[in-house]
CSV table of C-alpha atoms and ligand atoms in Angstrom, one decimal:
chain,number,residue,atom,x,y,z
A,1,MET,CA,0.0,0.0,0.0
A,2,ALA,CA,1.2,3.4,-0.9
A,3,MET,CA,1.2,6.0,1.9
A,4,THR,CA,-1.6,8.4,1.1
A,5,ILE,CA,-3.1,11.4,2.7
A,6,PRO,CA,-5.2,10.0,5.6
A,7,LEU,CA,-8.8,9.7,4.4
A,8,LYS,CA,-10.4,11.2,7.5
A,9,GLY,CA,-9.0,13.9,9.6
A,10,ALA,CA,-8.2,13.2,13.3
A,11,ALA,CA,-8.7,15.3,16.4
A,12,ALA,CA,-6.1,17.9,17.1
A,13,GLU,CA,-5.1,16.2,20.3
A,14,THR,CA,-4.5,12.9,18.5
A,15,VAL,CA,-2.3,14.6,15.9
A,16,MET,CA,-0.3,16.4,18.6
A,17,ALA,CA,0.2,13.1,20.4
A,18,LEU,CA,1.6,11.6,17.2
A,19,LEU,CA,4.0,14.6,16.8
A,20,GLU,CA,5.2,14.1,20.4
A,21,GLU,CA,5.7,10.4,19.8
A,22,ALA,CA,7.7,11.2,16.7
A,23,GLY,CA,9.9,13.7,18.6
A,24,ALA,CA,10.6,11.3,21.5
A,25,HIS,CA,13.9,10.1,20.0
A,26,ASP,CA,15.3,13.4,18.8
A,27,LEU,CA,18.5,14.9,20.2
A,28,PRO,CA,17.5,16.1,23.7
A,29,TRP,CA,18.7,19.7,23.6
A,30,ARG,CA,16.7,21.2,26.4
A,31,GLU,CA,19.1,20.2,29.1
A,32,GLY,CA,21.9,22.0,27.1
A,33,LYS,CA,23.8,18.8,26.6
A,34,THR,CA,24.2,19.4,22.9
A,35,PHE,CA,27.5,20.9,21.7
A,36,ALA,CA,26.3,21.6,18.2
A,37,TYR,CA,23.1,22.5,16.3
A,38,VAL,CA,21.3,24.1,19.3
A,39,TYR,CA,21.8,27.4,21.1
A,40,GLU,CA,19.8,27.4,24.3
A,41,GLY,CA,18.7,30.7,25.9
A,42,GLY,CA,16.4,29.1,28.5
A,43,ARG,CA,12.7,28.7,28.9
A,44,ASP,CA,11.8,32.3,29.1
A,45,VAL,CA,13.7,33.1,25.9
A,46,GLU,CA,12.1,30.2,24.2
A,47,GLU,CA,8.7,31.4,25.3
A,48,VAL,CA,9.1,34.9,24.0
A,49,ALA,CA,10.5,33.6,20.7
A,50,LYS,CA,7.5,31.2,20.3
A,51,ARG,CA,4.9,33.9,21.1
A,52,ALA,CA,6.4,36.4,18.6
A,53,TYR,CA,6.9,33.6,16.0
A,54,MET,CA,3.3,32.4,16.3
A,55,ARG,CA,1.9,35.9,16.1
A,56,PHE,CA,3.5,36.4,12.7
A,57,LEU,CA,3.6,32.8,11.5
A,58,THR,CA,1.1,33.4,8.8
A,59,GLU,CA,2.2,36.8,7.6
A,60,ASN,CA,4.1,36.7,4.3
A,61,ALA,CA,7.4,38.6,4.0
A,62,LEU,CA,7.2,38.1,0.2
A,63,ASP,CA,5.6,41.6,-0.1
A,64,PRO,CA,6.8,44.2,2.4
A,65,THR,CA,4.4,46.8,1.0
A,66,VAL,CA,1.4,45.1,2.5
A,67,TYR,CA,3.1,44.0,5.7
A,68,PRO,CA,4.6,47.3,7.1
A,69,SER,CA,5.2,45.4,10.3
A,70,LEU,CA,7.6,43.0,8.6
A,71,LEU,CA,9.4,45.8,6.8
A,72,LYS,CA,9.8,47.6,10.1
A,73,PHE,CA,11.2,44.6,11.8
A,74,GLU,CA,13.6,43.9,9.0
A,75,ASN,CA,14.9,47.4,8.7
A,76,GLU,CA,15.3,47.7,12.5
A,77,ILE,CA,17.1,44.4,12.8
A,78,VAL,CA,19.5,45.4,10.0
A,79,ALA,CA,20.0,48.8,11.6
A,80,MET,CA,20.9,47.2,15.0
A,81,SER,CA,23.2,44.8,13.2
A,82,VAL,CA,25.0,47.6,11.4
A,83,ALA,CA,25.5,49.4,14.6
A,84,HIS,CA,26.7,46.2,16.3
A,85,LEU,CA,29.2,45.7,13.5
A,86,ARG,CA,30.3,49.3,13.4
A,87,GLY,CA,28.9,50.2,10.0
A,88,ASP,CA,27.9,53.7,9.0
A,89,ALA,CA,24.7,55.3,7.6
A,90,ALA,CA,25.4,54.0,4.1
A,91,CYS,CA,25.2,50.3,5.1
A,92,VAL,CA,22.2,48.2,4.1
A,93,GLY,CA,21.1,44.6,4.4
A,94,ASN,CA,18.4,42.0,4.4
A,95,PHE,CA,17.1,39.4,6.7
A,96,THR,CA,17.6,35.8,5.4
A,97,SER,CA,16.8,32.2,6.3
A,98,GLY,CA,20.2,31.4,7.6
A,99,GLY,CA,24.0,31.6,7.2
A,100,THR,CA,24.0,29.6,4.0
A,101,GLU,CA,21.5,32.0,2.3
A,102,SER,CA,23.5,35.0,3.6
A,103,CYS,CA,26.8,33.6,2.2
A,104,MET,CA,25.2,32.6,-1.1
A,105,LEU,CA,23.7,36.1,-1.5
A,106,ALA,CA,27.2,37.7,-0.8
A,107,VAL,CA,28.6,35.6,-3.6
A,108,LYS,CA,25.8,36.3,-6.0
A,109,THR,CA,26.0,40.0,-5.3
A,110,ALA,CA,29.8,39.9,-6.0
A,111,ARG,CA,29.3,37.9,-9.1
A,112,ASP,CA,26.7,40.2,-10.6
A,113,HIS,CA,28.6,43.3,-9.5
A,114,ALA,CA,31.7,42.0,-11.3
A,115,ARG,CA,29.7,41.2,-14.5
A,116,ARG,CA,28.0,44.5,-14.6
A,117,GLU,CA,30.7,46.9,-13.3
A,118,ARG,CA,33.9,45.1,-14.4
A,119,GLY,CA,32.8,43.1,-17.4
A,120,ILE,CA,34.1,39.8,-15.9
A,121,ALA,CA,32.0,37.1,-17.4
A,122,GLU,CA,33.3,34.2,-15.4
A,123,PRO,CA,34.2,35.5,-12.0
A,124,HIS,CA,36.5,33.7,-9.5
A,125,MET,CA,36.7,33.9,-5.7
A,126,VAL,CA,39.5,33.1,-3.2
A,127,LEU,CA,38.7,31.6,0.1
A,128,PRO,CA,40.6,29.8,2.9
A,129,VAL,CA,39.9,26.1,3.3
A,130,THR,CA,38.5,26.9,6.7
A,131,ALA,CA,35.7,29.1,5.2
A,132,HIS,CA,32.3,27.5,5.7
A,133,ALA,CA,31.3,25.0,3.1
A,134,ALA,CA,28.4,27.3,2.3
A,135,PHE,CA,30.8,29.2,0.0
A,136,GLN,CA,31.6,26.0,-1.9
A,137,LYS,CA,27.8,25.5,-2.2
A,138,ALA,CA,27.5,29.0,-3.5
A,139,ALA,CA,30.2,28.3,-6.1
A,140,HIS,CA,28.4,25.1,-7.1
A,141,TYR,CA,24.9,26.7,-7.4
A,142,LEU,CA,26.1,29.9,-9.0
A,143,ASP,CA,28.6,28.1,-11.3
A,144,MET,CA,31.6,30.1,-10.1
A,145,GLU,CA,35.3,29.3,-10.0
A,146,MET,CA,37.0,29.2,-6.7
A,147,THR,CA,40.5,28.6,-5.2
A,148,LEU,CA,40.8,27.1,-1.7
A,149,VAL,CA,43.8,28.4,0.1
A,150,PRO,CA,45.6,26.4,2.9
A,151,VAL,CA,45.9,28.0,6.3
A,152,ASP,CA,48.8,28.3,8.7
A,153,PRO,CA,49.2,24.9,10.3
A,154,GLU,CA,49.7,26.3,13.8
A,155,SER,CA,47.1,29.0,14.0
A,156,PHE,CA,44.6,27.8,11.4
A,157,LYS,CA,44.3,31.4,10.2
A,158,VAL,CA,44.8,32.1,6.5
A,159,ARG,CA,48.0,34.1,5.6
A,160,PRO,CA,47.4,37.2,3.4
A,161,ALA,CA,50.3,36.3,1.2
A,162,ASP,CA,48.7,32.9,0.4
A,163,MET,CA,45.4,34.6,-0.4
A,164,GLU,CA,47.2,37.1,-2.6
A,165,ALA,CA,49.1,34.3,-4.5
A,166,ALA,CA,45.7,32.8,-5.5
A,167,ILE,CA,44.4,36.0,-7.1
A,168,ARG,CA,43.8,35.9,-10.8
A,169,PRO,CA,42.7,38.4,-13.4
A,170,GLU,CA,39.1,37.1,-13.0
A,171,THR,CA,39.1,37.2,-9.2
A,172,ILE,CA,36.4,39.4,-7.8
A,173,LEU,CA,35.9,38.3,-4.2
A,174,LEU,CA,38.0,37.4,-1.1
A,175,VAL,CA,36.3,35.6,1.7
A,176,ALA,CA,37.5,35.4,5.4
A,177,SER,CA,35.8,34.3,8.6
A,178,ALA,CA,35.2,35.8,12.0
A,179,CYS,CA,35.4,33.3,13.3
A,180,GLN,CA,35.7,30.1,11.3
A,181,TYR,CA,33.5,27.3,12.5
A,182,ALA,CA,36.0,24.4,12.6
A,183,HIS,CA,38.7,25.8,14.9
A,184,GLY,CA,37.0,29.0,16.2
A,185,VAL,CA,39.8,31.5,15.1
A,186,VAL,CA,39.5,34.8,13.3
A,187,ASP,CA,41.3,35.4,10.0
A,188,PRO,CA,43.6,38.4,9.8
A,189,ILE,CA,40.9,40.6,8.4
A,190,PRO,CA,42.6,44.0,8.7
A,191,ASP,CA,45.4,42.7,6.4
A,192,LEU,CA,42.9,41.1,4.1
A,193,GLY,CA,41.0,44.4,3.9
A,194,GLU,CA,44.2,46.1,2.8
A,195,LEU,CA,44.8,43.4,0.2
A,196,ALA,CA,41.3,43.7,-1.1
A,197,GLN,CA,41.6,47.5,-1.5
A,198,SER,CA,45.0,47.3,-3.1
A,199,ARG,CA,43.7,44.8,-5.7
A,200,ASN,CA,40.3,46.4,-6.1
A,201,LEU,CA,38.4,43.3,-4.9
A,202,LEU,CA,35.4,42.8,-2.7
A,203,LEU,CA,35.9,41.2,0.7
A,204,HIS,CA,33.2,39.3,2.4
A,205,VAL,CA,33.6,38.5,6.1
A,206,ASP,CA,31.6,35.5,7.2
A,207,ALA,CA,30.7,36.4,10.8
A,208,CYS,CA,27.7,34.0,10.8
A,209,ILE,CA,28.8,32.4,14.1
A,210,GLY,CA,31.1,35.1,15.6
A,211,GLY,CA,29.5,38.3,14.4
A,212,PHE,CA,26.9,38.5,17.2
A,213,ILE,CA,29.0,37.3,20.1
A,214,LEU,CA,32.5,38.7,19.4
A,215,PRO,CA,31.7,42.4,20.0
A,216,PHE,CA,30.4,41.4,23.5
A,217,PHE,CA,33.6,39.4,24.1
A,218,ARG,CA,35.6,42.5,23.2
A,219,ARG,CA,33.6,44.5,25.7
A,220,LEU,CA,34.4,41.8,28.3
A,221,GLY,CA,38.1,42.5,27.8
A,222,GLU,CA,39.0,39.8,25.3
A,223,SER,CA,41.3,40.8,22.5
A,224,VAL,CA,39.3,40.3,19.4
A,225,THR,CA,40.8,40.9,15.9
A,226,ASP,CA,38.9,43.7,14.1
A,227,PHE,CA,36.6,42.0,11.6
A,228,ASP,CA,33.7,44.3,11.0
A,229,PHE,CA,32.9,47.5,8.9
A,230,ALA,CA,35.4,49.4,11.0
A,231,VAL,CA,38.0,47.6,8.8
A,232,PRO,CA,38.5,49.4,5.5
A,233,GLY,CA,38.0,47.1,2.6
A,234,VAL,CA,35.3,44.9,4.2
A,235,THR,CA,32.4,45.1,1.7
A,236,SER,CA,29.9,42.7,3.1
A,237,ILE,CA,29.3,40.7,6.3
A,238,SER,CA,27.0,37.7,7.1
A,239,MET,CA,25.7,37.2,10.7
A,240,ASP,CA,23.3,34.6,12.1
A,241,PHE,CA,20.7,35.2,14.8
A,242,HIS,CA,19.9,31.6,15.1
A,243,LYS,CA,23.2,31.0,16.7
A,244,TYR,CA,24.4,33.3,19.5
A,245,ALA,CA,21.3,35.6,19.4
A,246,TYR,CA,19.3,32.5,20.4
A,247,ALA,CA,16.6,33.1,17.8
A,248,PRO,CA,14.6,30.2,16.3
A,249,LYS,CA,16.0,28.6,13.2
A,250,GLY,CA,15.7,30.6,10.0
A,251,ALA,CA,17.3,33.9,11.1
A,252,SER,CA,20.4,35.6,9.7
A,253,VAL,CA,21.4,38.9,7.9
A,254,ILE,CA,23.5,39.8,4.9
A,255,LEU,CA,24.9,43.3,5.2
A,256,HIS,CA,26.6,45.4,2.5
A,257,ARG,CA,28.7,48.6,2.8
A,258,SER,CA,26.4,50.4,0.3
A,259,LYS,CA,23.2,50.3,-1.7
A,260,GLU,CA,25.4,50.4,-4.8
A,261,LEU,CA,26.6,46.9,-4.0
A,262,ARG,CA,23.3,45.5,-2.6
A,263,ARG,CA,21.5,46.4,-5.9
A,264,HIS,CA,23.2,43.3,-7.4
A,265,GLN,CA,21.6,41.1,-4.7
A,266,ILE,CA,18.1,41.8,-5.9
A,267,PHE,CA,16.3,39.6,-8.4
A,268,THR,CA,13.5,41.1,-10.3
A,269,ALA,CA,11.3,39.6,-13.0
A,270,ALA,CA,8.8,41.5,-15.1
A,271,THR,CA,8.9,38.9,-17.9
A,272,TRP,CA,6.2,36.5,-16.9
A,273,THR,CA,2.5,36.7,-16.7
A,274,GLY,CA,2.0,36.7,-12.9
A,275,TYR,CA,2.6,39.3,-10.2
A,276,SER,CA,5.8,41.3,-10.2
A,277,VAL,CA,8.6,39.4,-8.6
A,278,ILE,CA,11.1,41.6,-6.7
A,279,ASN,CA,13.2,39.4,-4.4
A,280,PRO,CA,16.2,40.7,-2.4
A,281,THR,CA,16.7,37.1,-1.0
A,282,ILE,CA,16.5,33.6,-2.3
A,283,GLN,CA,13.2,32.7,-0.6
A,284,SER,CA,10.1,34.3,-2.0
A,285,THR,CA,7.1,33.4,0.0
A,286,LYS,CA,8.3,33.2,3.6
A,287,SER,CA,6.9,33.3,7.1
A,288,GLY,CA,7.2,36.4,9.2
A,289,GLY,CA,7.8,34.2,12.2
A,290,PRO,CA,11.7,34.2,12.3
A,291,LEU,CA,11.8,37.9,11.6
A,292,ALA,CA,9.3,38.7,14.4
A,293,ALA,CA,11.0,36.3,16.8
A,294,THR,CA,14.4,37.8,16.2
A,295,TRP,CA,13.1,41.3,16.7
A,296,ALA,CA,11.3,40.3,19.8
A,297,LEU,CA,14.5,38.7,21.3
A,298,LEU,CA,16.6,41.7,20.6
A,299,HIS,CA,14.1,43.7,22.6
A,300,TYR,CA,13.5,41.1,25.3
A,301,LEU,CA,17.1,40.3,26.1
A,302,GLY,CA,18.6,43.7,25.1
A,303,ASP,CA,22.2,44.6,25.1
A,304,GLU,CA,22.5,43.8,28.8
A,305,GLY,CA,20.9,40.4,28.5
A,306,TYR,CA,23.2,39.4,25.6
A,307,LEU,CA,26.3,40.7,27.4
A,308,ARG,CA,25.4,38.5,30.4
A,309,PHE,CA,24.9,35.5,28.0
A,310,ALA,CA,28.3,36.3,26.4
A,311,GLU,CA,29.9,36.4,29.9
A,312,ARG,CA,28.5,33.0,30.8
A,313,THR,CA,29.6,31.6,27.4
A,314,LEU,CA,33.1,33.0,27.8
A,315,GLU,CA,33.4,31.6,31.3
A,316,ALA,CA,32.2,28.1,30.2
A,317,THR,CA,34.6,28.2,27.2
A,318,ARG,CA,37.5,29.1,29.5
A,319,ALA,CA,36.6,26.3,31.9
A,320,ILE,CA,36.3,23.6,29.3
A,321,THR,CA,39.4,24.9,27.4
A,322,GLN,CA,41.5,24.7,30.6
A,323,ALA,CA,40.1,21.2,31.4
A,324,ILE,CA,41.0,19.9,28.0
A,325,ARG,CA,44.5,21.2,28.3
A,326,LYS,CA,44.9,19.0,31.4
A,327,ILE,CA,43.5,15.8,29.9
A,328,PRO,CA,46.3,13.4,28.8
A,329,GLY,CA,46.3,12.3,25.2
A,330,VAL,CA,44.3,15.2,23.7
A,331,ARG,CA,45.4,18.6,22.4
A,332,LEU,CA,43.5,21.8,21.5
A,333,LEU,CA,44.0,22.4,17.7
A,334,ALA,CA,44.0,26.2,18.2
A,335,GLU,CA,43.7,28.7,21.0
A,336,PRO,CA,40.0,29.5,21.0
A,337,GLU,CA,39.2,33.1,20.1
A,338,SER,CA,35.5,32.8,20.5
A,339,SER,CA,33.2,30.1,21.9
A,340,LEU,CA,34.2,27.2,19.7
A,341,ILE,CA,36.7,24.5,20.7
A,342,ALA,CA,38.4,21.8,18.6
A,343,PHE,CA,40.6,19.1,20.0
A,344,ALA,CA,42.5,16.2,18.5
A,345,ALA,CA,44.1,13.1,20.0
A,346,ASP,CA,47.6,11.8,19.9
A,347,GLY,CA,48.1,8.1,19.2
A,348,PHE,CA,44.4,7.1,19.1
A,349,SER,CA,41.3,8.0,17.2
A,350,VAL,CA,38.9,10.7,18.5
A,351,PHE,CA,35.9,9.2,16.8
A,352,PRO,CA,34.8,6.8,19.6
A,353,ILE,CA,34.6,9.8,21.9
A,354,VAL,CA,31.4,10.8,20.0
A,355,ASP,CA,29.7,7.4,20.7
A,356,ILE,CA,30.9,7.2,24.3
A,357,MET,CA,29.7,10.7,25.0
A,358,ARG,CA,26.4,10.0,23.3
A,359,ARG,CA,25.9,7.1,25.8
A,360,LYS,CA,26.5,9.5,28.6
A,361,GLY,CA,23.8,11.8,27.1
A,362,TRP,CA,26.1,14.4,25.5
A,363,PHE,CA,26.3,15.3,21.8
A,364,VAL,CA,29.8,16.3,20.6
A,365,GLN,CA,30.6,16.8,16.9
A,366,PRO,CA,33.2,14.9,14.9
A,367,GLN,CA,35.1,16.7,12.2
A,368,LEU,CA,37.0,14.8,9.5
A,369,GLY,CA,40.6,15.6,8.7
A,370,TYR,CA,41.3,17.8,5.7
A,371,MET,CA,44.2,19.8,4.3
A,372,GLY,CA,46.3,20.2,7.4
A,373,SER,CA,43.5,19.9,9.9
A,374,GLU,CA,43.5,16.4,11.5
A,375,ALA,CA,40.4,14.6,12.6
A,376,ASN,CA,39.0,16.3,15.7
A,377,ILE,CA,36.1,16.9,18.0
A,378,HIS,CA,34.2,20.2,17.9
A,379,LEU,CA,32.4,21.9,20.8
A,380,SER,CA,30.1,24.9,20.3
A,381,ILE,CA,29.7,26.4,23.8
A,382,ASP,CA,26.7,28.5,24.7
A,383,GLN,CA,25.3,30.3,27.8
A,384,SER,CA,23.5,27.1,28.9
A,385,THR,CA,26.8,25.2,29.0
A,386,LEU,CA,28.0,27.0,32.1
A,387,ASP,CA,25.7,25.2,34.5
A,388,LEU,CA,26.8,21.9,33.1
A,389,VAL,CA,30.6,22.3,33.1
A,390,ASP,CA,31.1,20.3,36.3
A,391,ARG,CA,29.2,17.4,34.9
A,392,PHE,CA,30.6,17.6,31.4
A,393,VAL,CA,34.3,17.7,32.2
A,394,PRO,CA,34.4,14.4,34.2
A,395,ASP,CA,32.3,12.7,31.5
A,396,LEU,CA,34.6,14.0,28.8
A,397,GLU,CA,37.7,12.8,30.7
A,398,GLU,CA,36.2,9.4,31.1
A,399,ALA,CA,35.2,9.2,27.4
A,400,ILE,CA,38.7,10.2,26.3
A,401,ALA,CA,40.3,7.7,28.7
A,402,GLU,CA,38.0,5.0,27.4
A,403,ALA,CA,38.7,5.8,23.7
A,404,GLN,CA,42.4,5.7,24.5
A,405,ARG,CA,42.2,2.4,26.4
A,406,ARG,CA,40.1,0.7,23.8
A,407,ASN,CA,42.4,1.5,21.0
A,408,ASP,CA,40.6,-0.9,18.8
A,409,ALA,CA,39.2,2.1,17.0
A,410,ALA,CA,41.6,1.9,14.2
A,411,LEU,CA,40.7,0.3,10.9
A,412,PRO,CA,42.8,-2.8,10.0
A,413,GLU,CA,45.6,-1.5,7.9
A,414,PRO,CA,44.6,-3.4,4.7
A,415,VAL,CA,41.1,-1.9,5.0
A,416,ARG,CA,42.6,1.6,5.4
A,417,GLU,CA,44.8,1.1,2.3
A,418,LEU,CA,41.8,-0.2,0.3
A,419,LEU,CA,39.7,2.8,1.2
A,420,GLY,CA,42.5,5.2,0.6
A,421,ALA,CA,43.0,3.8,-2.9
A,422,LEU,CA,39.4,4.2,-4.0
A,423,GLU,CA,39.0,6.6,-6.9
A,424,PRO,CA,36.0,8.7,-7.5
A,425,ALA,CA,35.9,7.7,-11.2
A,426,SER,CA,35.6,4.0,-10.5
A,427,PHE,CA,33.3,4.3,-7.4
A,428,THR,CA,30.0,2.7,-8.3
A,429,PRO,CA,26.7,2.3,-6.4
A,430,GLU,CA,27.9,-1.3,-6.0
A,431,THR,CA,31.1,-0.2,-4.2
A,432,TYR,CA,28.9,1.9,-1.9
A,433,ARG,CA,26.6,-1.0,-1.1
A,434,GLN,CA,29.7,-3.2,-0.3
A,435,LEU,CA,31.1,-0.5,2.0
A,436,MET,CA,27.8,-0.1,3.8
A,437,ALA,CA,27.5,-3.8,4.3
A,438,MET,CA,31.0,-3.8,5.7
A,439,ALA,CA,30.3,-0.9,8.1
A,440,GLY,CA,26.9,-2.5,9.0
A,441,THR,CA,28.1,-6.0,9.8
A,442,GLY,CA,30.9,-4.4,11.7
A,443,GLU,CA,33.2,-7.4,11.3
A,444,GLY,CA,36.5,-6.3,12.9
A,445,LEU,CA,35.2,-2.7,13.0
A,446,PRO,CA,34.2,-0.6,16.0
A,447,GLU,CA,30.6,0.2,16.8
A,448,GLY,CA,28.3,3.2,16.3
A,449,THR,CA,29.3,6.2,14.3
A,450,THR,CA,33.0,5.4,14.8
A,451,ALA,CA,33.3,2.9,12.0
A,452,ILE,CA,31.7,5.2,9.4
A,453,ASN,CA,33.8,8.2,10.5
A,454,LEU,CA,37.0,6.1,10.4
A,455,MET,CA,36.1,4.9,6.9
A,456,LEU,CA,35.2,8.4,5.6
A,457,ASP,CA,38.4,9.8,7.1
A,458,ALA,CA,40.5,7.1,5.4
A,459,MET,CA,39.1,7.9,1.9
A,460,LYS,CA,40.0,10.6,-0.5
A,461,PRO,CA,37.6,13.6,0.2
A,462,GLU,CA,36.1,13.2,-3.3
A,463,VAL,CA,35.2,9.6,-2.6
A,464,ALA,CA,33.9,10.4,0.9
A,465,ALA,CA,31.7,13.0,-0.8
A,466,ILE,CA,30.2,10.4,-3.0
A,467,VAL,CA,29.6,8.1,-0.1
A,468,MET,CA,27.8,10.8,1.9
A,469,THR,CA,25.7,11.7,-1.2
A,470,GLU,CA,24.6,8.1,-1.6
A,471,PHE,CA,23.9,7.9,2.2
A,472,MET,CA,21.6,11.0,2.0
A,473,ASN,CA,20.0,9.7,-1.2
A,474,ASP,CA,19.1,6.6,0.7
A,475,LEU,CA,17.9,8.4,3.8
A,476,TYR,CA,15.1,10.5,2.1
A,477,VAL,CA,12.9,7.8,0.7
A,478,GLN,CA,9.3,6.7,1.2
A,479,PRO,CA,8.8,5.0,4.5
A,480,LYS,CA,9.1,1.2,4.5
A,481,GLY,CA,6.0,-0.5,3.3
A,482,ALA,CA,4.7,2.8,1.8
A,483,ALA,CA,5.9,2.2,-1.8
A,484,ALA,CA,3.0,1.2,-4.1
B,501,PLP,C1,26.7,28.2,10.7
B,501,PLP,C2,27.6,28.8,9.8
B,501,PLP,C3,27.3,29.0,8.4
B,501,PLP,C4,26.1,28.5,7.8
B,501,PLP,O1,25.0,28.8,8.4
B,501,PLP,P1,23.6,28.0,8.4
B,501,PLP,O2,22.8,28.9,9.2
B,501,PLP,O3,23.8,26.6,8.9
B,501,PLP,O4,23.1,27.9,7.0
B,501,PLP,C5,28.2,29.8,7.7
B,501,PLP,N1,29.4,30.2,8.2
B,501,PLP,C6,29.7,30.0,9.5
B,501,PLP,C7,31.0,30.5,10.0
B,501,PLP,C8,28.9,29.3,10.3
B,501,PLP,O5,29.2,29.0,11.6
């Protein structure tokens, strides 16, 4: 039997119960035990966000002329963001659905600016390998050329000379991060601003994760590299609210230094038979919910509330950083400059730590090795972490000791070699099925997510990408028994 729309409707309570049942096995974020994906502001923050969101759930931000409320929220959020990032009266921006959309719009704006103003038909961009994958997605969707630049192996920051060496005649855009997600460090943005100006290029600063919190860290006495509009040469900035502004998912901004630049972000179509389409963002019809919730939280928490959250986050980050420094066998990859931590292991694999911590009720994030960055564990700290540090640290210590002791978490050498030798061109769906069977039966392999992470880490990145694509392609299918 195919799964069809249920013939008869059910009582609202029945449907809600089904939703609860479905959610029972989701990652439990409410206790703050999740070191990625969720930023927890507490029950009151959640309540304000939900009320604001629900009030504007049905309003459609597609047309700001008939929803003056949504236009007001957006312009005010952008104005507050500009002030937060030390821009001037000429700065403009738009509210988007998330960091990826903001980054893609920055690239699209640069591309169309270059085509129009500089006559470059096939523009190219230069980005550190530590820049978020959203820029590679932008290059892919927008069919742009890019060069990935390696970073300094000690600091994980990009070196301006390496960025400069990658510039070509068709280069239009440099990208840098404040901070980058993987290791939590800020690129040398003042130097890159100078470079951009001297070569007449645009410079986008991806401050999706750091943009909101770092100005508060600076006020708390941390030395934070200048990364915002105060730096000459920075032409656009992306900043998310659904991270350290604790807004519901679907909340970010893309800011430009001027309307002259932002013009190239807007898509307009007068050449079809329907209503006039004038879209500054990728989405067209969109709920007013995320916009209203973000606006509400900025007013509810206020500068003081966010400063307090930043202080708690900083304290938790320091405590966990210091604890990790003392744990034998592991090593911080970089000195954290924000609220993100990455640590690697010496002489054993970090991947089992993920499964062991999961058993203890914590979610920590594995990162595969690539271009000078070895496999590691990532922790995004937030204000809710502070109350848990005393429980988290001993559990982490135990998990690391267990991972070290059990050192069965290595692939047998012949398997490693086999995986490493796989080539993208000869990788067929059959190869994928064999690999999955191997990981699934687990013969001679560690349990849980460890096996798959070890396997992915042993492969060429291009092969790992195929494996992950196949995995996703298998994940989103009709439920079992539903196919006709
Ligand atoms: C999270 C993040 C992004 C992507 O944002 P999404 O909201 O997940 O689409 C881009 N850049 C950085 C630095 C990020 O941390």
